[in-house]
Amino acid sequence: MESLSDETWDVILSGTGLPQSLLALALSRSGKKVLHIDKNDYYGGSEAALSLQEAEAWADAVNREAKTSPFRNATVLDKIKDEVTQSSEESTQKLGFSRAYSLSLAQQLIYTRSNLLPALVSSKVYRQLEFLAVGSWWLYEQEQKNTPGEKEEPIAQRGSLRRIPGGREDVFADKSIDLRSTRLLMKFLKLAADPQSHASILQEWGNTPFPEFLESHLNISPKLQTPLLALTATPKTPAETSTSYALPRIHRHLTSIGIFGPGFGAVIPKWGGLAEVAQVSCRAGAVGGGVYVLKKGFEEKKGEREQALGDNGVRYDEGTGLSTVRLEGGDEVKAKWIVGSLWDLPSHSQAHKQVHDVEPNFITRSITIVSGTLSKLFPLLAEGAPPPAGTVIMFPTGRLERKLEKQTTEGSSTSPPPLYLMIHSSDTGECPAGQCIIYAQIAHPKHSEPHSLLQQAVKTLLASVQEVPSPSILWTLQYNQIYLSPEQPAAHDANVNFDKISNDHVLQLPDVAPDLALDDDVLKHVQAAYERIVGQEGAAFMLFEDREGTGDADNGTQGEGV
């Protein structure tokens, strides 16, 4: 093929984020001619995994071209040198080679009840993936304040981590819970695990803050409410977390435990999290005949009169049913369908308009490389359980507030929402042996400054584990992420409309919600787009037979452009 313009495509996929990549996987057996492009020089989009040097280059690009992605205000602390070298004799107290790291921009755990896992199995790409167990969930508890006249200690020395019970056995084994509280917790766990009881509960209490429901309906004390809030992974304060939000998520957490093995209920993909799923899906798309081109996005709109294809960057021919778009470099390509995220579609200037038209959600993230194994955070959960490679820590609302107030000149009238740390061991392949990666995140109002809170949480964690030698921070990347919630959360087919362009064959896949755990809506939106394209509602979606003669190497080890 001399030029991309020489072909009439059935589908142009723009961006290699998780949703687009899963759609490429779904279309890989459809017989459709697929052109899959990405304006970046790496796979994964917002879910990409990068080496050290790639991460620093990414941060520079984010600040230089803030309008072309959902990320903002990226800062690298303790930048690496031009070339990172380390001999085998040097300790893990220093950074390793750049390629020894695979840092995920949007790390999420996957519950074992997620709809993604069976889809990866039925589409056969699971053979190219390896999943690792997420182990304990921890709660940071701050000790009592100093008595009058007592010398004040740094906040990092005044707290401890408490393991959150994950089920009935854990509750009975926790000696810090008295008999009455144990009975109340058991009553709640039974209720949460039984979905048939949820309808009546949510009808009466659904809009009530979850702590109020726990105290008024079940007599559960505030001290016991906090661990239950942690299991919801709520990004909001307790008062803002409704019972209708919390109860289904605790049900998901509890009922996921034990599906793939004793003790754990969530997994993470090895070698870079969701980026690895996206990469493997793209390989399957290539094996199915898709053409892949990196560093090739849609032409940016330069001005009102300079875009020959109109203000939206797309020209639609009703006679042929084809849309024409121009790629970077000047190629004009024709396709029946154009699919991408808000940030990857032809007129991504609409993304900025949408950001200003509605109030987006802002997430502050950081990625920190630390020396040390932090082994105390990764205990075996049960006999016969796999060794965990990930763990979760929640800093509840207000736990770090006192320290934050000392660091800021202006006090805040409201407490910040809870803060989450997800720690990955070197077993994930994301860092050298003897080191760990700490992914931190917190939701925040648009104009707040939570970066210092993330930094303090990481320092507090490292002080609390009491490991010898003391772990130290080697490198940190911090940044903000914008997320626009779908206007119709439950209507997956409606959500893939791109109403900013008057063309029913241009589909927008909503961004992946930046929660601690992957949401099932991601695959539901992908399926809605797939059914639009193939024209058969209910058509076999990701239900593939083995390709003849390929065996375990099927679906993605080789392909054009990958």
Coordinates of C-alpha atoms in Angstrom, one line a residue:
M1 CA 0.0 0.0 0.0
E2 CA 1.6 3.2 -1.1
S3 CA -0.6 5.6 0.9
L4 CA -3.2 5.3 3.6
S5 CA -5.4 7.4 1.2
D6 CA -5.4 4.5 -1.3
E7 CA -7.7 2.4 0.9
T8 CA -11.3 2.9 1.9
W9 CA -11.5 1.9 5.5
D10 CA -14.4 0.4 7.4
V11 CA -13.2 1.8 10.7
I12 CA -10.6 4.3 11.7
L13 CA -9.7 4.0 15.4
S14 CA -7.9 6.9 16.9
G15 CA -5.8 6.4 20.0
T16 CA -4.6 3.2 21.6
G17 CA -6.0 3.7 25.0
L18 CA -7.8 0.8 26.7
P19 CA -11.3 1.4 25.1
Q20 CA -10.0 1.8 21.5
S21 CA -7.6 -1.2 21.9
L22 CA -10.4 -3.4 23.2
L23 CA -12.6 -2.3 20.3
A24 CA -9.7 -3.3 17.9
L25 CA -9.6 -6.7 19.6
A26 CA -13.4 -7.1 19.2
L27 CA -13.1 -6.2 15.5
S28 CA -10.1 -8.4 14.8
R29 CA -12.4 -11.3 13.7
S30 CA -15.1 -9.2 12.0
G31 CA -13.5 -8.9 8.5
K32 CA -13.5 -5.1 8.8
K33 CA -10.7 -3.1 7.3
V34 CA -9.3 -1.2 10.3
L35 CA -6.8 1.6 10.4
H36 CA -5.6 2.2 13.9
I37 CA -3.7 5.4 14.5
D38 CA -2.2 7.2 17.5
K39 CA -0.8 10.7 17.7
N40 CA 1.7 9.5 20.3
D41 CA 4.8 7.4 19.7
Y42 CA 3.7 4.8 22.3
Y43 CA 0.8 2.5 22.9
G44 CA -1.7 2.9 25.7
G45 CA -3.0 6.4 25.5
S46 CA -4.1 7.6 29.0
E47 CA -3.3 4.1 30.3
A48 CA 0.2 4.0 28.9
A49 CA 3.2 2.5 30.8
L50 CA 6.5 4.4 30.3
S51 CA 10.1 4.0 31.1
L52 CA 11.9 6.6 33.2
Q53 CA 13.1 8.6 30.3
E54 CA 9.8 8.3 28.5
A55 CA 8.0 9.5 31.6
E56 CA 10.1 12.6 31.8
A57 CA 9.7 13.3 28.1
W58 CA 5.9 12.7 28.6
A59 CA 5.8 15.3 31.4
D60 CA 7.5 17.9 29.2
A61 CA 5.0 17.2 26.4
V62 CA 2.0 17.4 28.7
N63 CA 3.1 20.9 29.9
R64 CA 3.9 22.0 26.3
E65 CA 0.7 20.6 24.7
A66 CA -1.8 20.6 27.6
K67 CA -4.8 21.0 25.3
T68 CA -4.3 17.7 23.5
S69 CA -4.7 15.3 26.5
P70 CA -6.6 14.9 29.8
F71 CA -3.4 15.5 31.7
R72 CA -2.1 18.7 33.2
N73 CA 0.7 20.2 35.4
A74 CA 3.2 17.3 35.2
T75 CA 6.3 17.7 37.4
V76 CA 9.2 15.4 37.9
L77 CA 11.1 15.5 41.2
D78 CA 14.7 14.3 41.3
K79 CA 15.1 14.0 37.5
I80 CA 17.3 11.3 36.2
K81 CA 20.6 12.1 34.4
D82 CA 20.9 11.9 30.6
E83 CA 22.0 8.3 31.0
V84 CA 21.2 6.2 34.0
T85 CA 23.7 3.5 34.6
Q86 CA 24.1 1.2 37.6
S87 CA 26.5 -1.7 38.1
S88 CA 25.5 -4.9 39.7
E89 CA 27.6 -4.0 42.7
E90 CA 25.5 -0.9 43.5
S91 CA 22.6 -1.2 45.9
T92 CA 18.9 -0.8 45.2
Q93 CA 19.2 2.6 46.9
K94 CA 19.7 4.1 43.5
L95 CA 17.7 4.2 40.3
G96 CA 18.3 1.5 37.8
F97 CA 18.3 1.6 34.0
S98 CA 15.5 3.6 32.4
R99 CA 14.1 0.5 30.7
A100 CA 14.0 -1.3 34.0
Y101 CA 10.9 0.6 34.9
S102 CA 7.4 0.4 33.4
L103 CA 5.3 3.2 35.1
S104 CA 1.6 3.2 34.5
L105 CA 0.0 6.6 34.1
A106 CA -3.4 5.4 35.3
Q107 CA -2.9 2.4 37.4
Q108 CA -6.1 0.5 38.4
L109 CA -6.8 -2.9 40.0
I110 CA -9.2 -5.3 38.3
Y111 CA -11.7 -7.1 40.5
T112 CA -12.0 -10.8 39.7
R113 CA -15.7 -10.3 39.0
S114 CA -14.9 -7.7 36.4
N115 CA -16.5 -8.3 33.0
L116 CA -13.1 -7.7 31.4
L117 CA -11.5 -10.9 32.5
P118 CA -13.9 -13.3 30.9
A119 CA -13.8 -11.2 27.7
L120 CA -10.0 -11.6 27.6
V121 CA -10.4 -15.4 28.1
S122 CA -13.1 -15.8 25.4
S123 CA -11.1 -13.7 22.9
K124 CA -8.0 -15.9 23.6
V125 CA -5.7 -13.0 24.4
Y126 CA -5.4 -14.1 28.0
R127 CA -2.5 -16.3 26.9
Q128 CA -0.4 -13.2 26.3
L129 CA -1.2 -11.8 29.7
E130 CA -0.1 -12.6 33.3
F131 CA -2.1 -11.4 36.3
L132 CA -0.9 -11.0 39.8
A133 CA -2.8 -10.9 43.1
V134 CA -3.6 -7.7 45.0
G135 CA -3.2 -8.5 48.6
S136 CA -4.1 -6.6 51.8
W137 CA -6.0 -3.4 52.1
W138 CA -4.7 -1.1 54.8
L139 CA -6.0 1.9 56.8
Y140 CA -3.7 4.6 58.1
E141 CA -4.6 5.5 61.6
Q142 CA -3.2 8.5 63.3
E143 CA -2.3 8.3 67.0
Q144 CA -3.8 10.6 69.6
K145 CA -2.6 14.2 69.7
N146 CA 0.0 15.2 72.2
T147 CA -1.1 16.0 75.7
P148 CA -0.5 19.6 76.8
G149 CA 3.2 20.3 77.3
E150 CA 4.3 17.1 75.5
K151 CA 6.9 17.6 72.8
E152 CA 5.2 17.3 69.4
E153 CA 6.5 14.6 67.1
P154 CA 6.4 14.7 63.3
I155 CA 3.1 13.4 62.0
A156 CA 5.0 10.6 60.0
Q157 CA 6.0 9.1 63.4
R158 CA 2.6 9.3 65.0
G159 CA 0.5 6.9 62.9
S160 CA 0.3 3.2 62.0
L161 CA -1.2 0.9 59.4
R162 CA -4.1 -1.3 60.3
R163 CA -5.1 -4.2 58.0
I164 CA -8.8 -4.0 56.9
P165 CA -10.7 -7.2 57.4
G166 CA -11.7 -8.7 54.0
G167 CA -14.4 -11.1 55.2
R168 CA -15.9 -13.1 58.0
E169 CA -12.7 -14.9 59.0
D170 CA -10.8 -11.6 59.1
V171 CA -13.4 -10.0 61.3
F172 CA -13.3 -12.9 63.8
A173 CA -9.5 -12.9 63.8
D174 CA -9.2 -9.2 64.5
K175 CA -8.7 -8.9 68.3
S176 CA -9.1 -5.1 68.2
I177 CA -12.9 -5.6 67.4
D178 CA -15.0 -6.3 70.5
L179 CA -17.8 -8.9 70.5
R180 CA -20.7 -6.5 70.0
S181 CA -18.9 -4.8 67.1
T182 CA -18.1 -8.1 65.6
R183 CA -21.8 -9.1 65.5
L184 CA -22.7 -5.8 63.9
L185 CA -20.1 -6.1 61.3
M186 CA -21.1 -9.7 60.5
K187 CA -24.7 -8.5 60.1
F188 CA -23.5 -5.8 57.6
L189 CA -21.3 -8.3 55.7
K190 CA -24.2 -10.7 55.3
L191 CA -26.4 -7.8 54.0
A192 CA -23.7 -6.5 51.6
A193 CA -23.1 -10.0 50.2
D194 CA -26.8 -10.6 49.4
P195 CA -27.8 -8.5 46.4
Q196 CA -31.5 -9.5 46.9
S197 CA -31.6 -7.3 50.0
H198 CA -30.2 -4.3 48.3
A199 CA -33.3 -3.1 46.5
S200 CA -35.3 -2.3 49.6
I201 CA -32.3 -0.9 51.4
L202 CA -31.4 1.5 48.5
Q203 CA -35.0 2.5 48.1
E204 CA -35.0 3.8 51.6
W205 CA -31.4 4.8 52.2
G206 CA -29.9 5.1 48.7
N207 CA -29.5 8.9 48.8
T208 CA -28.4 8.9 52.4
P209 CA -24.6 9.3 53.2
F210 CA -23.2 5.9 53.8
P211 CA -21.9 6.6 57.4
E212 CA -25.4 7.8 58.4
F213 CA -26.9 4.6 57.0
L214 CA -24.4 2.5 58.9
E215 CA -25.0 4.3 62.2
S216 CA -28.8 4.8 62.0
H217 CA -29.7 1.4 60.4
L218 CA -27.0 -0.9 61.8
N219 CA -25.6 0.9 64.9
I220 CA -22.1 0.7 63.5
S221 CA -19.8 3.2 65.2
P222 CA -17.7 5.8 63.3
K223 CA -14.5 3.9 64.1
L224 CA -15.8 0.8 62.2
Q225 CA -17.3 2.9 59.4
T226 CA -13.9 4.0 58.1
P227 CA -12.7 0.5 57.1
L228 CA -16.0 -0.1 55.3
L229 CA -15.7 3.2 53.5
A230 CA -12.2 2.1 52.4
L231 CA -13.6 -1.0 50.7
T232 CA -15.8 1.3 48.5
A233 CA -12.7 3.0 47.2
T234 CA -14.8 6.2 47.2
P235 CA -13.0 9.3 45.9
K236 CA -15.4 11.5 47.9
T237 CA -15.6 12.5 51.6
P238 CA -17.8 10.3 53.8
A239 CA -20.6 12.9 53.8
E240 CA -20.6 12.9 50.0
T241 CA -20.5 9.1 49.6
S242 CA -24.1 7.8 49.2
T243 CA -25.3 4.4 50.2
S244 CA -26.3 3.7 46.6
Y245 CA -22.7 4.2 45.6
A246 CA -21.1 2.3 48.5
L247 CA -23.2 -0.8 48.9
P248 CA -22.7 -2.3 45.4
R249 CA -19.0 -1.6 45.6
I250 CA -18.6 -3.4 48.9
H251 CA -20.6 -6.2 47.4
R252 CA -18.2 -6.3 44.5
H253 CA -15.2 -6.4 46.9
L254 CA -16.6 -9.1 49.1
T255 CA -17.9 -11.4 46.4
S256 CA -14.7 -11.2 44.4
I257 CA -12.6 -12.8 47.1
G258 CA -11.8 -16.4 46.4
I259 CA -12.8 -16.7 42.8
F260 CA -9.3 -17.2 41.4
G261 CA -7.7 -18.4 44.7
P262 CA -7.9 -18.1 48.4
G263 CA -7.6 -14.7 50.1
F264 CA -7.6 -12.2 47.3
G265 CA -10.3 -10.6 45.1
A266 CA -8.5 -8.4 42.7
V267 CA -5.6 -8.6 40.2
I268 CA -3.2 -6.4 38.3
P269 CA -1.7 -7.2 34.9
K270 CA 2.1 -7.7 35.0
W271 CA 4.5 -5.4 33.1
G272 CA 2.5 -2.2 33.2
G273 CA -1.1 -2.7 34.2
L274 CA -3.8 -1.8 31.8
A275 CA -1.2 -0.7 29.2
E276 CA -0.3 -4.4 28.8
V277 CA -4.0 -5.2 28.1
A278 CA -4.1 -2.4 25.5
Q279 CA -0.9 -3.6 23.9
V280 CA -2.0 -7.2 23.6
S281 CA -5.3 -6.1 22.2
C282 CA -3.6 -4.1 19.5
R283 CA -1.5 -7.1 18.6
A284 CA -4.6 -9.1 18.1
G285 CA -6.0 -6.3 15.9
A286 CA -2.9 -6.5 13.8
V287 CA -3.0 -10.3 13.5
G288 CA -6.6 -9.8 12.3
G289 CA -5.4 -7.5 9.5
G290 CA -5.5 -4.1 11.1
V291 CA -3.0 -1.5 10.1
Y292 CA -1.2 0.4 12.9
V293 CA 0.5 3.7 12.6
L294 CA 2.0 5.6 15.6
K295 CA 2.8 9.3 15.6
K296 CA -0.1 9.9 13.3
G297 CA -3.2 11.6 14.6
F298 CA -5.8 13.8 12.9
E299 CA -4.8 17.1 11.6
E300 CA -5.3 19.9 14.1
K301 CA -7.7 22.7 13.3
K302 CA -5.4 25.7 12.7
G303 CA -8.1 28.3 12.2
E304 CA -11.7 28.8 11.2
R305 CA -10.7 29.1 7.5
E306 CA -7.7 26.8 7.3
Q307 CA -9.5 23.4 7.8
A308 CA -10.8 22.4 4.4
L309 CA -13.0 19.7 5.9
G310 CA -15.1 22.1 8.0
D311 CA -15.1 23.3 11.6
N312 CA -15.4 19.7 12.9
G313 CA -12.6 18.3 10.8
V314 CA -14.9 15.7 9.2
R315 CA -16.7 15.8 5.8
Y316 CA -19.5 13.3 5.5
D317 CA -20.9 12.1 2.1
E318 CA -24.5 11.0 2.5
G319 CA -24.4 9.2 -0.9
T320 CA -21.5 6.9 -0.1
G321 CA -21.9 6.9 3.7
L322 CA -18.2 7.7 4.0
S323 CA -16.5 10.3 6.2
T324 CA -13.3 12.0 5.0
V325 CA -10.7 13.2 7.5
R326 CA -7.2 14.5 7.1
L327 CA -4.3 13.0 9.0
E328 CA -1.2 14.8 10.2
G329 CA 1.0 15.1 7.2
G330 CA -1.9 15.8 4.8
D331 CA -3.3 12.4 3.9
E332 CA -7.0 12.5 3.4
V333 CA -8.6 9.1 4.3
K334 CA -12.1 7.8 4.0
A335 CA -13.9 5.5 6.4
K336 CA -17.4 4.3 7.2
W337 CA -16.8 4.7 10.9
I338 CA -14.5 6.9 13.0
V339 CA -14.0 6.0 16.6
G340 CA -11.9 7.6 19.4
S341 CA -11.8 9.2 22.7
L342 CA -12.7 12.9 23.2
W343 CA -9.0 13.7 23.0
D344 CA -8.4 11.7 19.8
L345 CA -11.3 12.6 17.5
P346 CA -10.8 14.9 14.5
S347 CA -11.8 18.1 16.2
H348 CA -10.3 17.6 19.6
S349 CA -10.7 21.3 20.2
Q350 CA -14.2 20.3 21.2
A351 CA -12.6 18.6 24.2
H352 CA -11.5 22.0 25.5
K353 CA -14.9 23.5 24.9
Q354 CA -16.5 20.6 26.8
V355 CA -14.0 21.0 29.7
H356 CA -15.1 24.6 30.0
D357 CA -18.8 23.9 29.4
V358 CA -19.1 21.4 32.2
E359 CA -17.5 21.0 35.6
P360 CA -15.0 18.2 35.1
N361 CA -13.6 15.9 37.8
F362 CA -9.9 16.5 38.7
I363 CA -7.7 13.7 39.9
T364 CA -4.2 14.4 41.2
R365 CA -1.8 11.5 40.8
S366 CA 1.8 10.7 41.6
I367 CA 4.2 7.9 40.8
T368 CA 7.0 7.3 43.3
I369 CA 9.9 4.9 43.0
V370 CA 11.2 3.9 46.4
S371 CA 14.1 1.7 47.6
G372 CA 13.2 -1.3 49.8
T373 CA 10.8 -4.1 49.4
L374 CA 8.2 -2.9 51.9
S375 CA 7.7 -6.6 52.6
K376 CA 5.5 -6.0 55.7
L377 CA 2.7 -4.7 53.3
F378 CA 2.6 -8.0 51.4
P379 CA 1.7 -10.8 53.8
L380 CA 0.2 -14.0 52.5
L381 CA -3.5 -13.7 52.9
A382 CA -4.3 -17.4 53.3
E383 CA -2.9 -20.9 53.1
G384 CA -2.3 -21.7 49.4
A385 CA -2.8 -18.1 48.3
P386 CA -0.4 -16.7 45.7
P387 CA 2.1 -14.1 46.9
P388 CA 0.6 -10.7 46.5
A389 CA 2.3 -8.2 44.2
G390 CA 0.0 -5.2 45.0
T391 CA -1.5 -3.7 48.1
V392 CA -3.8 -0.8 48.8
I393 CA -3.6 1.9 51.6
M394 CA -6.3 4.4 52.4
F395 CA -5.6 7.6 54.2
P396 CA -9.1 8.6 55.4
T397 CA -10.5 12.1 55.3
G398 CA -8.7 14.3 57.8
R399 CA -5.8 11.9 58.7
L400 CA -3.2 14.1 57.1
E401 CA -5.1 17.3 57.4
R402 CA -3.2 18.7 60.4
K403 CA 0.1 18.4 58.5
L404 CA -1.4 19.9 55.4
E405 CA -2.7 22.9 57.2
K406 CA 0.8 23.6 58.5
Q407 CA 2.2 23.5 55.0
T408 CA -0.4 25.9 53.4
T409 CA -0.8 29.6 54.0
E410 CA -4.6 29.4 53.6
G411 CA -6.6 27.0 55.7
S412 CA -9.3 25.0 54.0
S413 CA -12.9 25.2 55.3
T414 CA -13.5 21.6 54.3
S415 CA -11.5 18.4 54.7
P416 CA -9.9 16.8 51.7
P417 CA -11.4 13.5 50.3
P418 CA -9.6 10.2 51.1
L419 CA -6.3 9.5 49.6
Y420 CA -5.3 6.2 48.2
L421 CA -1.9 4.5 47.7
M422 CA -1.4 1.4 45.5
I423 CA 2.0 -0.2 46.1
H424 CA 3.4 -2.6 43.5
S425 CA 6.4 -4.8 44.3
S426 CA 9.1 -5.7 41.8
D427 CA 7.2 -8.9 41.0
T428 CA 5.0 -6.7 38.7
G429 CA 8.0 -6.2 36.4
E430 CA 7.6 -2.4 36.9
C431 CA 10.8 -1.8 38.7
P432 CA 14.1 -3.6 39.6
A433 CA 14.2 -6.1 42.5
G434 CA 14.5 -4.5 45.9
Q435 CA 12.4 -1.5 44.9
C436 CA 8.7 -0.7 44.8
I437 CA 6.4 1.7 43.0
I438 CA 3.9 3.8 44.9
Y439 CA 0.9 5.1 42.9
A440 CA -1.0 7.8 44.8
Q441 CA -4.2 9.5 43.9
I442 CA -6.8 11.9 45.3
A443 CA -9.8 13.6 43.8
H444 CA -9.8 17.4 44.4
P445 CA -11.6 20.6 43.4
K446 CA -10.3 22.3 40.3
H447 CA -8.2 25.0 42.0
S448 CA -6.9 23.1 45.1
E449 CA -3.2 22.2 45.6
P450 CA -3.1 18.5 46.8
H451 CA 0.4 17.6 45.6
S452 CA 1.9 18.3 49.0
L453 CA -0.7 16.0 50.5
L454 CA 0.4 13.1 48.2
Q455 CA 4.0 13.7 49.1
Q456 CA 3.2 13.7 52.8
A457 CA 1.2 10.4 52.4
V458 CA 4.2 8.7 50.8
K459 CA 6.6 9.9 53.4
T460 CA 4.2 8.9 56.2
L461 CA 3.9 5.4 54.7
L462 CA 7.6 4.9 54.5
A463 CA 8.0 6.0 58.1
S464 CA 5.3 3.7 59.3
V465 CA 6.6 0.4 57.7
Q466 CA 9.8 0.6 59.8
E467 CA 11.9 -1.3 57.4
V468 CA 15.7 -1.7 57.7
P469 CA 17.4 -0.1 55.9
S470 CA 14.9 2.8 55.8
P471 CA 13.3 3.1 52.4
S472 CA 13.9 6.3 50.5
I473 CA 12.3 8.1 47.7
L474 CA 14.3 7.9 44.5
W475 CA 12.1 9.5 41.9
T476 CA 8.6 11.1 41.7
L477 CA 6.3 12.2 38.9
Q478 CA 3.2 14.1 39.9
Y479 CA 0.4 15.4 37.6
N480 CA -3.3 16.2 37.3
Q481 CA -5.9 14.3 35.2
I482 CA -9.2 15.6 33.9
Y483 CA -12.2 13.3 33.7
L484 CA -15.5 14.1 32.1
S485 CA -18.3 11.8 33.3
P486 CA -20.7 10.4 30.7
E487 CA -23.9 12.4 30.6
Q488 CA -26.0 9.2 30.7
P489 CA -24.1 6.8 32.9
A490 CA -26.5 3.9 32.5
A491 CA -27.1 4.3 28.7
H492 CA -24.0 2.8 27.2
D493 CA -25.2 3.1 23.6
A494 CA -26.2 6.7 24.0
N495 CA -22.8 7.5 25.5
V496 CA -20.9 6.6 22.4
N497 CA -22.6 9.3 20.4
F498 CA -20.4 12.3 19.5
D499 CA -23.1 15.0 19.6
K500 CA -20.5 17.7 18.8
I501 CA -20.2 16.4 15.2
S502 CA -23.5 16.0 13.2
N503 CA -22.4 12.6 11.9
D504 CA -23.8 9.4 13.4
H505 CA -20.8 7.4 12.1
V506 CA -18.3 9.3 14.4
L507 CA -18.3 7.6 17.8
Q508 CA -16.8 8.8 21.0
L509 CA -15.7 6.3 23.5
P510 CA -15.9 7.7 27.1
D511 CA -12.6 8.0 29.0
V512 CA -11.8 5.3 31.5
A513 CA -13.1 6.5 34.9
P514 CA -10.0 7.3 37.0
D515 CA -11.2 5.2 40.0
L516 CA -9.0 2.8 42.1
A517 CA -10.7 -0.1 40.3
L518 CA -11.6 -0.6 36.7
D519 CA -15.2 0.1 36.0
D520 CA -17.4 -2.5 34.0
D521 CA -18.7 0.4 32.0
V522 CA -15.5 0.5 29.9
L523 CA -16.3 -2.8 28.2
K524 CA -20.0 -2.0 28.0
H525 CA -19.2 1.2 26.0
V526 CA -16.9 -0.8 23.8
Q527 CA -19.6 -3.4 23.1
A528 CA -22.1 -0.6 22.3
A529 CA -19.7 0.8 19.7
Y530 CA -19.0 -2.7 18.3
E531 CA -22.7 -3.4 17.8
R532 CA -23.1 -0.1 16.0
I533 CA -20.3 -0.9 13.6
V534 CA -21.1 -4.6 12.8
G535 CA -24.8 -3.8 12.6
Q536 CA -25.9 -6.8 14.6
E537 CA -27.1 -6.2 18.1
G538 CA -26.2 -9.1 20.2
A539 CA -23.6 -10.3 17.7
A540 CA -20.9 -12.5 19.2
F541 CA -18.8 -10.1 21.1
M542 CA -15.2 -11.3 21.8
L543 CA -16.2 -14.9 21.5
F544 CA -13.4 -16.3 19.3
E545 CA -12.3 -19.8 18.3
D546 CA -8.6 -20.6 18.2
R547 CA -7.0 -19.7 14.9
E548 CA -5.8 -22.8 13.0
G549 CA -2.1 -23.4 13.2
T550 CA -1.4 -20.7 15.8
G551 CA -2.0 -22.4 19.1
D552 CA -0.9 -20.4 22.1
A553 CA 0.8 -17.8 19.9
D554 CA -2.6 -16.7 18.6
N555 CA -3.9 -13.2 18.8
G556 CA -1.0 -11.0 19.1
T557 CA 2.7 -11.9 19.0
Q558 CA 3.2 -10.5 15.5
G559 CA 1.4 -8.2 13.1
E560 CA 1.8 -5.2 10.8
G561 CA 2.9 -2.1 12.6
V562 CA 3.2 -3.7 16.1

